[in-house]
Coordinates of C-alpha atoms in Angstrom, one line a residue:
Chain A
X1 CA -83.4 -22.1 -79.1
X2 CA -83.0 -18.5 -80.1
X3 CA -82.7 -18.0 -83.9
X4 CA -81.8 -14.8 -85.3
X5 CA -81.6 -15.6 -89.2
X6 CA -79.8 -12.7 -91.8
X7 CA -81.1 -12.4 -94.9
X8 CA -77.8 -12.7 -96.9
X9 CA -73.9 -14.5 -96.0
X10 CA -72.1 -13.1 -98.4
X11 CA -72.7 -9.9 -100.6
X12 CA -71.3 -7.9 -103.6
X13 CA -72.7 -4.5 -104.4
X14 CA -71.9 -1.5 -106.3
X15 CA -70.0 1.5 -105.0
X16 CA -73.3 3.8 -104.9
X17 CA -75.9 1.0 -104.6
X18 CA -78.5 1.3 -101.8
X19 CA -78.0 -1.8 -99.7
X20 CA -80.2 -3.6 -97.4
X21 CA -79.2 -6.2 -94.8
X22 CA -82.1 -8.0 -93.1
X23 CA -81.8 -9.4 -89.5
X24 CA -84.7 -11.7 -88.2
X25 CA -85.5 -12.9 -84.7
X26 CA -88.0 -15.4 -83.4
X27 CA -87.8 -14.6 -79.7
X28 CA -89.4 -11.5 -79.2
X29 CA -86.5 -9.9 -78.1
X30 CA -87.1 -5.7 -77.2
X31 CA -83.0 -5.2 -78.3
X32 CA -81.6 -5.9 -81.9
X33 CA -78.6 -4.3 -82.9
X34 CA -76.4 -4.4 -85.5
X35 CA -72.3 -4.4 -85.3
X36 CA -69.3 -3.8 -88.2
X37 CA -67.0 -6.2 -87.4
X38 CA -63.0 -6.0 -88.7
X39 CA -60.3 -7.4 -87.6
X40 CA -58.3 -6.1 -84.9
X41 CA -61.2 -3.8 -83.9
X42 CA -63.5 -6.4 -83.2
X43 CA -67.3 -5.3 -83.4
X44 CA -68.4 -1.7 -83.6
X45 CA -72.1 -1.3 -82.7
X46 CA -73.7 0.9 -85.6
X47 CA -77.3 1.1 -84.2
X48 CA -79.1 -0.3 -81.7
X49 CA -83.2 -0.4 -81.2
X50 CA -84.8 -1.2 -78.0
X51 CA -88.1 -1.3 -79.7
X52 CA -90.6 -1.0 -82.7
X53 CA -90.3 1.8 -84.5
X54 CA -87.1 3.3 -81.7
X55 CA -83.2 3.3 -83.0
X56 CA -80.2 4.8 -80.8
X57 CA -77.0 5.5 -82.9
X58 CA -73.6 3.5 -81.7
X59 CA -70.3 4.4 -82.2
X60 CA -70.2 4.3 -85.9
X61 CA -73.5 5.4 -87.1
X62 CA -72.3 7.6 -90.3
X63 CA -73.2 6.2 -94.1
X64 CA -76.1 4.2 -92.6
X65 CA -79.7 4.5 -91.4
X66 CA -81.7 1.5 -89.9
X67 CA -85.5 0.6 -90.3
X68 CA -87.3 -1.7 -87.6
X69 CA -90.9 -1.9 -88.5
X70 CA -91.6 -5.1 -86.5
X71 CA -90.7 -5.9 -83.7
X72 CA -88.7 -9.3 -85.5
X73 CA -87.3 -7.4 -88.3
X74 CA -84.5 -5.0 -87.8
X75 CA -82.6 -3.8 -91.2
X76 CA -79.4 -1.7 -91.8
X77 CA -79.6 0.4 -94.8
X78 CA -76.3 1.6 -96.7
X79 CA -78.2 4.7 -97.9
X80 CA -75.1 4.8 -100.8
X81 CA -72.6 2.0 -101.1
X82 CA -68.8 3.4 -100.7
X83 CA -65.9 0.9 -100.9
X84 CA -64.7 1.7 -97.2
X85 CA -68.2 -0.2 -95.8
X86 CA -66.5 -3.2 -97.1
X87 CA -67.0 -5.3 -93.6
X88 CA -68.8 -8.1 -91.9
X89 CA -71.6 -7.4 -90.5
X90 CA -73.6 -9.1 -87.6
X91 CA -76.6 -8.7 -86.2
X92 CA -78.0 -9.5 -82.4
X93 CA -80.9 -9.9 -80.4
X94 CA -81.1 -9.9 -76.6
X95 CA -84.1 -9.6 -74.3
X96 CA -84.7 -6.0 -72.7
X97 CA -85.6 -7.7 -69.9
X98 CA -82.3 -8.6 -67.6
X99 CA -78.8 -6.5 -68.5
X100 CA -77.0 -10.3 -67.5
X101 CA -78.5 -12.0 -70.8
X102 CA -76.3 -12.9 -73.9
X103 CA -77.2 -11.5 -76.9
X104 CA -77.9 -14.0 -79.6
X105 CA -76.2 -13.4 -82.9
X106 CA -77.1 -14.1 -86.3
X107 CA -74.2 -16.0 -88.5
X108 CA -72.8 -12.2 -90.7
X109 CA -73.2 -10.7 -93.8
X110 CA -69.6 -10.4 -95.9
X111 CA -70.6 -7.2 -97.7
X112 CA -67.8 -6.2 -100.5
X113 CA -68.5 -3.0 -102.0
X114 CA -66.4 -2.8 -105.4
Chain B
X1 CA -66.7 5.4 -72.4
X2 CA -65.9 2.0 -71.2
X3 CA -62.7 0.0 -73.5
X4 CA -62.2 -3.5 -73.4
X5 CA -58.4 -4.8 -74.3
X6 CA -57.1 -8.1 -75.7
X7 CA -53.5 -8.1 -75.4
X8 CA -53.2 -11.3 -77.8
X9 CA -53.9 -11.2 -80.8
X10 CA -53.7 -14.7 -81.4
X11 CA -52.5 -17.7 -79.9
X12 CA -52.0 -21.3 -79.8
X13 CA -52.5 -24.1 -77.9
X14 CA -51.5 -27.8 -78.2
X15 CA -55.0 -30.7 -77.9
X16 CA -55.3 -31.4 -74.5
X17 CA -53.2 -28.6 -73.2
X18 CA -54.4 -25.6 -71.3
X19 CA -54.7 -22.1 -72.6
X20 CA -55.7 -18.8 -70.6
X21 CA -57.1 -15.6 -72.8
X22 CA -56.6 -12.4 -71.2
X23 CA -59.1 -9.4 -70.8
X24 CA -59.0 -5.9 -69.1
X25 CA -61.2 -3.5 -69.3
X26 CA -61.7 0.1 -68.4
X27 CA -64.8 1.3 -66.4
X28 CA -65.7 3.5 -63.5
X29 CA -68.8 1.6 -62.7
X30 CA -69.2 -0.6 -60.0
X31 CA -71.8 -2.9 -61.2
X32 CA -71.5 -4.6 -65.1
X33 CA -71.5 -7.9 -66.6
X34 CA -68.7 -9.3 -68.3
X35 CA -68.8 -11.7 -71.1
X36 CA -66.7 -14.5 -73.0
X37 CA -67.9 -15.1 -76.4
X38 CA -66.1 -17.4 -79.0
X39 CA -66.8 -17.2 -83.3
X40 CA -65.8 -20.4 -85.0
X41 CA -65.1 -20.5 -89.3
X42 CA -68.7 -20.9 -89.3
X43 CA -68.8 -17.1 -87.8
X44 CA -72.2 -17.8 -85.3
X45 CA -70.8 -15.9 -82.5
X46 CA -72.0 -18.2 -79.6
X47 CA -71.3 -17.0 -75.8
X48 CA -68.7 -19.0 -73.8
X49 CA -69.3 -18.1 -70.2
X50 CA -70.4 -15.0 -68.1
X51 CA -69.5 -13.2 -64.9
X52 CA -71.0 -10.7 -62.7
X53 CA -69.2 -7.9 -61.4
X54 CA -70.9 -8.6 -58.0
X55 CA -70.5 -12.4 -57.6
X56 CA -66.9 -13.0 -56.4
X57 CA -66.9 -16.8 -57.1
X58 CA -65.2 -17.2 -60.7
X59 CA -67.7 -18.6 -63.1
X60 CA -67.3 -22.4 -64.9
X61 CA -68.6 -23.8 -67.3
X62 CA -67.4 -27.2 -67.9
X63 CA -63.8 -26.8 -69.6
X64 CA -64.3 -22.8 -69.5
X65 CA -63.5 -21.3 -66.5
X66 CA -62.6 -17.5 -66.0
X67 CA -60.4 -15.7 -63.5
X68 CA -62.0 -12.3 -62.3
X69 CA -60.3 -9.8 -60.7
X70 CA -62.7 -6.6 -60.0
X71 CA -59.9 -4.7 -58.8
X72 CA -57.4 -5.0 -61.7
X73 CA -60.5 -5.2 -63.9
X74 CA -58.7 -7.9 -66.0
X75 CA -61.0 -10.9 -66.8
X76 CA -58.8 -14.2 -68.4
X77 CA -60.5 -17.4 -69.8
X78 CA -59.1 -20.6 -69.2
X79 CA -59.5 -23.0 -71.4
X80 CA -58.7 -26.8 -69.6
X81 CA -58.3 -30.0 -72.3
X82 CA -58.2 -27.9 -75.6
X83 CA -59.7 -29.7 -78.2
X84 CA -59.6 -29.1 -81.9
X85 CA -63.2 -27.8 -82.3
X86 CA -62.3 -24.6 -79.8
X87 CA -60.6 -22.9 -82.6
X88 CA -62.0 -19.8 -83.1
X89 CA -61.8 -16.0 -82.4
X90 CA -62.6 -15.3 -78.9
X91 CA -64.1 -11.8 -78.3
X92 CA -63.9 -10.6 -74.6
X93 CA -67.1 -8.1 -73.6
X94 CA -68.5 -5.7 -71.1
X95 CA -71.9 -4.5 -70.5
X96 CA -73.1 -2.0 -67.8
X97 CA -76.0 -3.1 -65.3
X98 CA -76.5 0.4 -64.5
X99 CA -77.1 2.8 -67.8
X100 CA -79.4 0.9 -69.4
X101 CA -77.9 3.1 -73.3
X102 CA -75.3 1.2 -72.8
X103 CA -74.5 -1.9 -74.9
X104 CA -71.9 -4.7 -75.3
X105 CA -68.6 -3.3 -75.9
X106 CA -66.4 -5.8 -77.2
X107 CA -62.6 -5.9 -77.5
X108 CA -60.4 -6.6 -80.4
X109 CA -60.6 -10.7 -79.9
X110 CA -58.1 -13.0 -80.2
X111 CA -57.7 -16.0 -82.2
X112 CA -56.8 -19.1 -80.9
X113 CA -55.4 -22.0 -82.7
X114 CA -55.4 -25.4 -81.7
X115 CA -52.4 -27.9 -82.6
X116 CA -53.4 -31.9 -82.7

């Protein structure tokens, strides 16, 4: 089974703090991506990479950057905490091989910025 | 840009009773995939069932069943025998099959309930 493991569930940080989320896959996967989810918007891509070292920016890409080194590893960076990035966050992993696949998801990060 | 709608905030359903979710989207392409995904309390998004745009047959999956309609671009989940465990936020989703940028677009969701 696909397992796509984030480093953290739950996560308290400092308005101003650098903040990294880690997001691990053990399937090889070309696609990771990494969604904001609230409720009543339901998930808001923030970036997407199709490959090592490759990002594309989603719909909300403003107040953070994204770092994928390896091709398993694909981190979201709050460059500087703010209150308003309060939110769960969720990563994903599909294959870049077929458009039909699921994307696998990893189980969120509660982030609360105070 | 594509949109994906859920009318429903949340809902309810008694055990054992039937439930249908509903879905439309917005889209001017004529090939995509569509997806029903469900997040329990445990918050492991885990996919329910799929459908292609192109396939007219409705896709089941043992209780899950979904009715497709390409030309009102709604796309409901029915949910037959509800049991306790399907409690969750259900998240409706499109993806193109022809830009290849594009990437899951999900709608609001809608959480469902489930009344022993």
């Amino acid at each position: 089974d696909v397992k796509v493991t984030q480093s953290s569930r739950y996560l308290v940080k400092r308005t101003g703090e650098k903040v990294f989320l880690e997001c691990v896959q053990d399937m090889d996967h070309e696609n990771m991506f990494w969604y904001r989810q609230d409720p009543g918007l339901g998930l808001r891509l923030i970036y997407f990479s199709y490959d090592v070292k490759m990002k594309e920016k989603g719909d909300i890409p403003e107040g953070y950057s994204v770092s994928r080194e390896k091709k398993e590893r694909f981190s979201l960076i709050l460059e500087s905490a703010s209150t308003n990035q309060t939110s769960m966050y969720l990563c994903a992993s599909q294959t870049g091989q077929d458009y039909n696949t699921e994307a696998f998801f990893g189980q969120g990060t509660r982030l609360t910025v105070v | 840009a594509q949109t994906v709608t859920q009318s429903q905030p949340e809902m309810s359903v008694q055990e054992a009773e039937t439930v249908t979710l509903s879905c439309t989207y917005d889209t001017s392409e004529s090939d995509y995939y569509l997806f029903w995904y469900k997040q329990p309390p445990s918050r492991q998004m885990i996919l329910v069932i799929r459908q292609e745009a192109y396939k007219q047959q409705n896709a089941t999956e043992n209780r899950f069943s979904v009715n497709f309609q390409k030309a009102a671009k709604s796309f409901s989940l029915k949910i037959s025998d509800s049991q306790l465990g399907d409690a969750a936020m259900y998240f409706c989703a499109y993806r193109s099959a022809i830009n290849y940028g594009q990437n899951f677009v999900f709608g609001p969701g809608t959480r469902l309930s489930v009344l022993p």
